[in-house]
PDB file of C-alpha atoms in Angstrom:
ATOM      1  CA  UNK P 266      -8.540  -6.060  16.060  1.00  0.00           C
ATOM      2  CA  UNK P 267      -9.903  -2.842  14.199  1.00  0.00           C
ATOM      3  CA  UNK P 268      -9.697  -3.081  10.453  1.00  0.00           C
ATOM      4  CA  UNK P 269     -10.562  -0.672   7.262  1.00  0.00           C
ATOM      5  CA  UNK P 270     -13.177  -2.106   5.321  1.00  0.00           C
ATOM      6  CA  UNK P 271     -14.525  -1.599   2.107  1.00  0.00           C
ATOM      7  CA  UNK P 272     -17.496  -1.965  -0.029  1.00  0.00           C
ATOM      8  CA  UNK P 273     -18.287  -3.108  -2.506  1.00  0.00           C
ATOM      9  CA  UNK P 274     -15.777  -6.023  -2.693  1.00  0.00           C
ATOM     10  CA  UNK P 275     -16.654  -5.879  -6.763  1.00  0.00           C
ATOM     11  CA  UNK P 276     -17.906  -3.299  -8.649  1.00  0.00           C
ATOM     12  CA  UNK P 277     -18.768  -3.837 -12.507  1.00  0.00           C
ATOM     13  CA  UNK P 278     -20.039  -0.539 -14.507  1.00  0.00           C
ATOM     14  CA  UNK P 279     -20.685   0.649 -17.740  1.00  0.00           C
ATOM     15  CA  UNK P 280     -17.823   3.512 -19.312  1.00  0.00           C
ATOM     16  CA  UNK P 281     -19.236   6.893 -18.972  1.00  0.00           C
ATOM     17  CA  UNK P 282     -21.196   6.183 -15.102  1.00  0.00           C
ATOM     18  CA  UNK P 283     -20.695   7.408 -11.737  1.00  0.00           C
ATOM     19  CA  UNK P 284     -19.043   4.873  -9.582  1.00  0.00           C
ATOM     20  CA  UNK P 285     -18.601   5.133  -5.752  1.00  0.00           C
ATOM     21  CA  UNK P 286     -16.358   3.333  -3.759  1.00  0.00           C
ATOM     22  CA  UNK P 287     -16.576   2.911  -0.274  1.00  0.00           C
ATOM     23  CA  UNK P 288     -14.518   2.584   3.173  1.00  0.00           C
ATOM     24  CA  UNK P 289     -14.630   2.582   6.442  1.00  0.00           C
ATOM     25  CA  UNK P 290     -11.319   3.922   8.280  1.00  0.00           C
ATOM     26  CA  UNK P 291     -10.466   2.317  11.737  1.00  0.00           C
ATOM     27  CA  UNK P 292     -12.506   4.933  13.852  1.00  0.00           C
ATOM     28  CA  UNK P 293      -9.347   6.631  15.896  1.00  0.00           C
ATOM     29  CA  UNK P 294      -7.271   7.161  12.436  1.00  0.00           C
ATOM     30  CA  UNK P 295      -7.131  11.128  11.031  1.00  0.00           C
ATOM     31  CA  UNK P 296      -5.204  10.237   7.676  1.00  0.00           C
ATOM     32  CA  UNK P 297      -6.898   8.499   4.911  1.00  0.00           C
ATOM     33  CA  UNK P 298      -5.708   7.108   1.589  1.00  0.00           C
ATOM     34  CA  UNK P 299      -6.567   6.091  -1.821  1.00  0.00           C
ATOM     35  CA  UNK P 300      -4.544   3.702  -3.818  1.00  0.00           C
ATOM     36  CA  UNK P 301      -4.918   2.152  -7.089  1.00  0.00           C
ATOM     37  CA  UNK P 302      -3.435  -1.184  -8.761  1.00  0.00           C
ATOM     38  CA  UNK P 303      -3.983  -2.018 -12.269  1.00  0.00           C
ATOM     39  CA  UNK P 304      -3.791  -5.615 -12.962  1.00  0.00           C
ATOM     40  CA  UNK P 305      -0.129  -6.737 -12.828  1.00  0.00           C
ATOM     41  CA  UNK P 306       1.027  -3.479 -11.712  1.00  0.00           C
ATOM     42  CA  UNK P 307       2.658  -1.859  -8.710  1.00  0.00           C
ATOM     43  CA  UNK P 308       0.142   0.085  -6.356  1.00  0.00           C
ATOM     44  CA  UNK P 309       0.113   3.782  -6.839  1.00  0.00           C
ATOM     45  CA  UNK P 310      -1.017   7.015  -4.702  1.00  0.00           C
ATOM     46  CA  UNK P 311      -4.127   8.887  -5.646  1.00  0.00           C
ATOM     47  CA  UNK P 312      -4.993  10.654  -2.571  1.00  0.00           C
ATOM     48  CA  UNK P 313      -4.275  11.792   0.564  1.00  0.00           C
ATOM     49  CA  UNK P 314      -7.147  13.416   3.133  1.00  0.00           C
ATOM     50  CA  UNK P 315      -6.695  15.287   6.958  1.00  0.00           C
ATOM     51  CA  UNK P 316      -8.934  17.357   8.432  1.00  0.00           C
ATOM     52  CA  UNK P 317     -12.005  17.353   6.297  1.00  0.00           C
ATOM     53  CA  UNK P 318      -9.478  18.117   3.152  1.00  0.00           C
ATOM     54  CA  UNK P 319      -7.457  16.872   0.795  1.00  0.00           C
ATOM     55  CA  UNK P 320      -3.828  17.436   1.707  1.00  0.00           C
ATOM     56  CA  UNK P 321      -1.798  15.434  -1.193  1.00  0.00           C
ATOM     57  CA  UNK P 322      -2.814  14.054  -5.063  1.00  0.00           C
ATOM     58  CA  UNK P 323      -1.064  12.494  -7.360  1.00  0.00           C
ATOM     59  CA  UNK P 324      -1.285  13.023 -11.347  1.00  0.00           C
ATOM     60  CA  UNK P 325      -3.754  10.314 -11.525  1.00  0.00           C
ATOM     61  CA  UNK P 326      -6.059  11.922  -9.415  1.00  0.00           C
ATOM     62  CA  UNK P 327      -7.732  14.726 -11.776  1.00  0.00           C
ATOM     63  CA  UNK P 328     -11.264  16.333 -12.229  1.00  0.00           C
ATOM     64  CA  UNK P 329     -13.139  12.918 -12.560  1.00  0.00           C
ATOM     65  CA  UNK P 330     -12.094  12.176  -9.112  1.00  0.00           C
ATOM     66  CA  UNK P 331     -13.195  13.645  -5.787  1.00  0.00           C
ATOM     67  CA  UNK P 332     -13.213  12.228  -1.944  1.00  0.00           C
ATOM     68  CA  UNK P 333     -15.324  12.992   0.652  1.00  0.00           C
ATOM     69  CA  UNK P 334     -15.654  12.217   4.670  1.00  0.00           C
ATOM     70  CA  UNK P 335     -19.771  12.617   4.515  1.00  0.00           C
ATOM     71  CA  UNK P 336     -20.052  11.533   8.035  1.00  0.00           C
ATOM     72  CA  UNK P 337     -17.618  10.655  10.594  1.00  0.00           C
ATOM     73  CA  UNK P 338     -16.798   7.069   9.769  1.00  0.00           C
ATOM     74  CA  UNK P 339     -17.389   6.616   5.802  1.00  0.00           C
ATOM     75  CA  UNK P 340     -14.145   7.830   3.407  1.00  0.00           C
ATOM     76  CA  UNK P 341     -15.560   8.004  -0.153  1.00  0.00           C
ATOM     77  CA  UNK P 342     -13.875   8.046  -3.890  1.00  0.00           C
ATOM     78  CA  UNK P 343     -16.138   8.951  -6.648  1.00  0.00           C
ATOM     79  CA  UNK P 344     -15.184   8.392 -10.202  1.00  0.00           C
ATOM     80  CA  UNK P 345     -17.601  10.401 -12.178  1.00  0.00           C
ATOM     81  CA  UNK P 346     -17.175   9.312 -15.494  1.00  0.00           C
ATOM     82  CA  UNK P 347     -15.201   6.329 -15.776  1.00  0.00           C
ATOM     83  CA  UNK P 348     -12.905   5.494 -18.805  1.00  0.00           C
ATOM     84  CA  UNK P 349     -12.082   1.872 -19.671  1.00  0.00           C
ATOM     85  CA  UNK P 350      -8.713   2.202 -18.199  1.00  0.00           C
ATOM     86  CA  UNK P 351     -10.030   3.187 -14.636  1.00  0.00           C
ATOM     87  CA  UNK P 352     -10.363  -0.703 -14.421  1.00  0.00           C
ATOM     88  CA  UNK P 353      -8.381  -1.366 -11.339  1.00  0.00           C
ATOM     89  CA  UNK P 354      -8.130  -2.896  -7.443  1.00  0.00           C
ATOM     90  CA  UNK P 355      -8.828   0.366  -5.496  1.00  0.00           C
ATOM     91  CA  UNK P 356      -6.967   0.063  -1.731  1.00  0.00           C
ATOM     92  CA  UNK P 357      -8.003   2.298   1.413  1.00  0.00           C
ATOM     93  CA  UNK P 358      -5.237   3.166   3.694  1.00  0.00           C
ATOM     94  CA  UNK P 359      -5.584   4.907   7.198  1.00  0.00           C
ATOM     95  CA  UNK P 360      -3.443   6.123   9.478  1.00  0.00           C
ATOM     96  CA  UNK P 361      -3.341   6.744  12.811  1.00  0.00           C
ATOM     97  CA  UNK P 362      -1.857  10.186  13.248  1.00  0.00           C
ATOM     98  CA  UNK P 363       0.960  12.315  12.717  1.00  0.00           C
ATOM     99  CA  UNK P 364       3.102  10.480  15.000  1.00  0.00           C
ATOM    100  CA  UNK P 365       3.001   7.367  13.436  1.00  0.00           C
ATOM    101  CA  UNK P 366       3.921   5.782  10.281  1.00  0.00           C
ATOM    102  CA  UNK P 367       1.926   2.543   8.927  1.00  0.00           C
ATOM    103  CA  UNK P 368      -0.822   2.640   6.973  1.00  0.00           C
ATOM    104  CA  UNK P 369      -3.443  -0.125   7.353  1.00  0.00           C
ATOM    105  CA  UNK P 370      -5.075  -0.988   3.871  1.00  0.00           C
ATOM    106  CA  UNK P 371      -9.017  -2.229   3.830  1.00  0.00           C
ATOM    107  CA  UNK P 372      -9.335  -5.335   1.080  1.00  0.00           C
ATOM    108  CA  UNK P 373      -9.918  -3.826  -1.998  1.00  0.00           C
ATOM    109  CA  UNK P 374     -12.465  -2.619  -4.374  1.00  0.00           C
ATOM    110  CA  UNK P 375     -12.181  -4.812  -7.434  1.00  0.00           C
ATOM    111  CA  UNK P 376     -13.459  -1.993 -10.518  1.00  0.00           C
ATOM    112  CA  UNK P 377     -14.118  -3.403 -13.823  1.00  0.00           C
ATOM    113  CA  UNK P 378     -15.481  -0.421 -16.724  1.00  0.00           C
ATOM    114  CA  UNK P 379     -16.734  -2.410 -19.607  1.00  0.00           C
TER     115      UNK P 379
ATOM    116  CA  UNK N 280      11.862  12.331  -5.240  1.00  0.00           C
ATOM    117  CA  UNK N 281      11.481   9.225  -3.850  1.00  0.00           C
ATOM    118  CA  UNK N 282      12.176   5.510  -5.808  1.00  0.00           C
ATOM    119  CA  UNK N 283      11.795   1.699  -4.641  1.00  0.00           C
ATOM    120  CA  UNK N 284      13.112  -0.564  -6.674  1.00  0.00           C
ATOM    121  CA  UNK N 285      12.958  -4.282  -7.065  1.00  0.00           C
ATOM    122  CA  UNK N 286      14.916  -5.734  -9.338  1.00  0.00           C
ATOM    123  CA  UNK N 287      13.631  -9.740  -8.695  1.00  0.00           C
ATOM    124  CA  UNK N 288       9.888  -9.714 -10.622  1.00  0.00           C
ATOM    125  CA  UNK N 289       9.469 -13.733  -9.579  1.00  0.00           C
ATOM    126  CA  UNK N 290      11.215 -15.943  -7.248  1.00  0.00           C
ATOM    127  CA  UNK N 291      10.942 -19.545  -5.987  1.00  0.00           C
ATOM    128  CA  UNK N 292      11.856 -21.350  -2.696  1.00  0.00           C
ATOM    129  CA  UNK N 293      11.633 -24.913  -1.533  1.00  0.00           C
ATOM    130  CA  UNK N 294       8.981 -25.298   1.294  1.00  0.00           C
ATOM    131  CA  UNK N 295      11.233 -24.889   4.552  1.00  0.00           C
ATOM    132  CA  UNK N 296      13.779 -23.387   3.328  1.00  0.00           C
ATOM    133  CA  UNK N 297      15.222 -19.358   3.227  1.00  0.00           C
ATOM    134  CA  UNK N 298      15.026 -17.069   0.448  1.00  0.00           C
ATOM    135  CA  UNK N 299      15.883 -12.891   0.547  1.00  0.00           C
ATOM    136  CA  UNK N 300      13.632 -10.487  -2.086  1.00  0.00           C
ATOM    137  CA  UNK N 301      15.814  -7.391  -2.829  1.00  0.00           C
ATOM    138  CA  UNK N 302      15.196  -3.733  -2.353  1.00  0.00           C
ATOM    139  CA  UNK N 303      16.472  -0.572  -2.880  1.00  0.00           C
ATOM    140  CA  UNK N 304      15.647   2.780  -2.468  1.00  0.00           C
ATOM    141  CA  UNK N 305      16.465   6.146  -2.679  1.00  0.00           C
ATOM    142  CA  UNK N 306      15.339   9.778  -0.680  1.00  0.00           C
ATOM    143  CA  UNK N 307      16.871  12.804   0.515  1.00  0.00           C
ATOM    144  CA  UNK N 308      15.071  12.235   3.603  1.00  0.00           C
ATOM    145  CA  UNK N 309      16.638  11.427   6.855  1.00  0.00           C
ATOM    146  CA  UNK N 310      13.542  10.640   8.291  1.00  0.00           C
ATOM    147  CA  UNK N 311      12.000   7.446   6.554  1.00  0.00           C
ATOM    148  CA  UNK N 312      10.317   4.436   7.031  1.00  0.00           C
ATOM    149  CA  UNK N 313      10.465   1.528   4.974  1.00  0.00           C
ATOM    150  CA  UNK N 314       7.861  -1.502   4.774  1.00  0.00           C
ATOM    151  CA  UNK N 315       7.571  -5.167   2.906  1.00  0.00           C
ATOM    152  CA  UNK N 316       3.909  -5.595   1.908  1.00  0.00           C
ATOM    153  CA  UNK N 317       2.482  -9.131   1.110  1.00  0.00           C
ATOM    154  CA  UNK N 318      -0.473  -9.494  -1.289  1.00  0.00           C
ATOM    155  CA  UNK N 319      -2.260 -12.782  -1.932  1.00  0.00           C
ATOM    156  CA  UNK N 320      -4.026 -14.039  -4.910  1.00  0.00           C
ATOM    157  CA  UNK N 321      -6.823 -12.247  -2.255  1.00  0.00           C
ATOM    158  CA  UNK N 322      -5.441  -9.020  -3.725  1.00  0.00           C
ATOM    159  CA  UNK N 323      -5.226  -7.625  -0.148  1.00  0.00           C
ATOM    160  CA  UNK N 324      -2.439  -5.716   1.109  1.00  0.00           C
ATOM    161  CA  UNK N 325      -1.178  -6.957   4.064  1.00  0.00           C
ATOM    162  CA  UNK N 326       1.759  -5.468   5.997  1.00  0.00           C
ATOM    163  CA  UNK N 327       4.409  -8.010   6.808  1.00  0.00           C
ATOM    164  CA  UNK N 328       7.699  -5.804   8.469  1.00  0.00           C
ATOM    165  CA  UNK N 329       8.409  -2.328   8.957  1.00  0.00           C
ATOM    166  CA  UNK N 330      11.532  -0.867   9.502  1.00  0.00           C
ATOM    167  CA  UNK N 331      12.539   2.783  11.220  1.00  0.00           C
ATOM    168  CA  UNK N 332      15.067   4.574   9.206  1.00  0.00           C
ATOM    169  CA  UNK N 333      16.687   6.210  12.447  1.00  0.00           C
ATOM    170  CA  UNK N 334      17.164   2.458  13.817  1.00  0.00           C
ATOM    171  CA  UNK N 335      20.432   0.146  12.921  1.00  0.00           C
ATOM    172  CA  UNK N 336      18.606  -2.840  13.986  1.00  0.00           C
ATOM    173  CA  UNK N 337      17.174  -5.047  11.929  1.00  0.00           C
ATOM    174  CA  UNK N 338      13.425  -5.810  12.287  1.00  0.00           C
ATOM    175  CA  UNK N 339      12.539  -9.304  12.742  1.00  0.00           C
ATOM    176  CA  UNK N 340       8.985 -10.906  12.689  1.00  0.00           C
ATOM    177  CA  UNK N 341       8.820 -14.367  13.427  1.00  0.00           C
ATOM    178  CA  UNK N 342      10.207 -15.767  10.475  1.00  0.00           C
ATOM    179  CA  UNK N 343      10.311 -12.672   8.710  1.00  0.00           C
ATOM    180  CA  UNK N 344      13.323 -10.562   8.896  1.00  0.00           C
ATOM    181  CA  UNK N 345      14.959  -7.253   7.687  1.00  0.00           C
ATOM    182  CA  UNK N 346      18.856  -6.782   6.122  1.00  0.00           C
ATOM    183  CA  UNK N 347      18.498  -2.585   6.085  1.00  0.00           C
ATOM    184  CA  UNK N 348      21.878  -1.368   4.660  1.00  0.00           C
ATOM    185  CA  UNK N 349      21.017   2.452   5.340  1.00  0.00           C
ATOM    186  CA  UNK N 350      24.544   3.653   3.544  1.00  0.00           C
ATOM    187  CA  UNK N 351      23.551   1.731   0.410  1.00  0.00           C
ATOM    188  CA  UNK N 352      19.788   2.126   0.881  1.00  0.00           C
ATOM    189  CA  UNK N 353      18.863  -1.071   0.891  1.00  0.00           C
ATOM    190  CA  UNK N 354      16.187  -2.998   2.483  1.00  0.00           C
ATOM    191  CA  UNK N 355      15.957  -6.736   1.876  1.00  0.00           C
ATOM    192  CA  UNK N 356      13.221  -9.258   3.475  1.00  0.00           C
ATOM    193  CA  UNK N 357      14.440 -12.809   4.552  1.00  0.00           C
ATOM    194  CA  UNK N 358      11.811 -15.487   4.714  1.00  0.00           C
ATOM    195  CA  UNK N 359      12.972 -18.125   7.106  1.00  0.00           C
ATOM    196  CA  UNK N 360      11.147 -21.878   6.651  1.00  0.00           C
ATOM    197  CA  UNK N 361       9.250 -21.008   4.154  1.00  0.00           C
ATOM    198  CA  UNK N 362       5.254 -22.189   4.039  1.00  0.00           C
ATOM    199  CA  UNK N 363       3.112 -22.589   1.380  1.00  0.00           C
ATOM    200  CA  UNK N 364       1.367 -19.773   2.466  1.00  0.00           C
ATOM    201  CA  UNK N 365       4.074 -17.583   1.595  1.00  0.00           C
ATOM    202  CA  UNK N 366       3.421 -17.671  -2.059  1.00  0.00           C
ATOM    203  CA  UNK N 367       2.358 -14.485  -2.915  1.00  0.00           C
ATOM    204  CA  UNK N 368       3.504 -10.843  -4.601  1.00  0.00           C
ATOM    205  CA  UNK N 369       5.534  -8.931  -1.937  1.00  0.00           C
ATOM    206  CA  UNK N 370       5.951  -5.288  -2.024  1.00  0.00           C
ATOM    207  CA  UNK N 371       8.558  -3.172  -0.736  1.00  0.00           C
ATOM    208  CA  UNK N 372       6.911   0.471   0.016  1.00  0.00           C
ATOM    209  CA  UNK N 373       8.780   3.978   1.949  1.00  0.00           C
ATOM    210  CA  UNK N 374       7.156   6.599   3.948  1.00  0.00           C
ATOM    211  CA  UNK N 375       8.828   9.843   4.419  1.00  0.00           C
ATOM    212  CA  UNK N 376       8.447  10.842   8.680  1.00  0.00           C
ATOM    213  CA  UNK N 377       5.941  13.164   9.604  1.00  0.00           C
ATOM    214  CA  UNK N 378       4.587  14.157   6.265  1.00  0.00           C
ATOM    215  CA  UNK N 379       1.046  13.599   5.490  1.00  0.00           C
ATOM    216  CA  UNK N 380       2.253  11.767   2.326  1.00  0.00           C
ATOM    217  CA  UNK N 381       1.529   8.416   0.736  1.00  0.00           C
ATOM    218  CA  UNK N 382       3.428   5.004   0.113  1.00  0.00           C
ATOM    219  CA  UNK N 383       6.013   4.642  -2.716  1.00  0.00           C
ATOM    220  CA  UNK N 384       5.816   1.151  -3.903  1.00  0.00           C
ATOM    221  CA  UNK N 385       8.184  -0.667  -5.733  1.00  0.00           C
ATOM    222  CA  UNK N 386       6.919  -3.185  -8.652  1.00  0.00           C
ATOM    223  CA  UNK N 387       6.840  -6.399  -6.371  1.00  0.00           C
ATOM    224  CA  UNK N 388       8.198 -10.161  -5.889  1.00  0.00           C
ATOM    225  CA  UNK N 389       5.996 -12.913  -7.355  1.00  0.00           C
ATOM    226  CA  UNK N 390       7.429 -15.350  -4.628  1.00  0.00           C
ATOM    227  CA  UNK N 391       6.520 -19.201  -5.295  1.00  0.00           C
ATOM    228  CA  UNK N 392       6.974 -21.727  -2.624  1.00  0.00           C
ATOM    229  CA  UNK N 393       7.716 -25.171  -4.101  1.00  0.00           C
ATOM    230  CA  UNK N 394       6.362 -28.172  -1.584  1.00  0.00           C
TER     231      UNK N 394
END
């Protein structure tokens, strides 16, 4: 059964470096998804993507993020310079298409600033 | 804008037996879908149920089950025999129809199953 996958499963960085998070969408999805949990917390929206673009953020998603599709299956979310309290599980989602409604999340990037 | 609510933070059931974790909502949508997410000590999301806003019946997996009250939005998820492997946080989560917009979560159930 297709999944979304991500890598790394762990990422530990110093505060103030770039960090880049990886996914793979399943390959017939158009709608991509970031999500982040803090420890404890509920899971929140960062980003939405469609058609090469972003089409929804959320307040948590400012300048020191961006997303990118650099080929046709990777789904990328940079942190440029990341703050102590960027520390969090980061989820990919994907969709299928405008006709449908679940999202299918990839495992998690576990992100620890120190 | 939209809210999910869940008002349990941690419950406990006796291996085999039933237990309901509570959810409401609210939208001004009429188009909607509504979903219970489990997550593991794994961390990873992993959908359980989904329910269609436009449909009165309730959606049933296995031993997993939906009360959806649409009048009083709200969207409860029965666990039937209960396994140990049901022990984990569950999140209730709506999607507005046809938008290209994201999941609203709720806080989450810490669910412990007692052998």
């Amino acid at each position: 059964e297709p999944e979304v996958t991500q890598t790394p499963s762990h990422q530990v960085t110093q505060m103030g470096q770039e960090v880049i998070l990886r996914c793979v969408p399943i390959s017939n999805h158009l709608y991509f998804y970031w999500y982040r949990q803090i420890l404890g917390q509920k899971v929140e929206f960062l980003v939405s993507f469609y058609n090469n673009e972003i089409s929804e953020k959320s307040e948590i998603f400012d300048d020191q993020f961006s997303v990118e599709r650099p080929d046709g299956s990777n789904f990328t979310l940079k942190i440029r310079s990341t703050k102590l309290e960027d520390s969090a599980m980061y989820f990919c989602a994907s969709r299928e298409d405008r006709t449908t409604d679940t999202q299918y999340f990839g495992p998690g990037t576990r992100l620890t600033v120190l | 804008a939209q809210t999910v609510t869940q008002s349990q933070p941690e419950m406990s059931v006796q291996e085999a037996e039933t237990v309901t974790l509570s959810c409401t909502y609210d939208t001004s949508e009429s188009d909607y879908y509504l979903f219970w997410y489990k997550q593991p000590p794994s961390r990873q999301m992993i959908l359980v149920i989904r329910q269609e806003a436009y449909k009165q019946q309730n959606a049933t997996e296995n031993r997993f089950s939906v009360n959806f009250q649409k009048a009083a939005k709200s969207f409860s998820l029965k666990i039937s025999d209960s396994q140990l492997g049901d022990a984990a946080m569950y999140f209730c989560a709506i999607f507005e129809g046809g938008s290209q917009g994201n999941l609203i979560f709720g806080k989450g159930t810490k669910l412990s199953v007692k052998p």
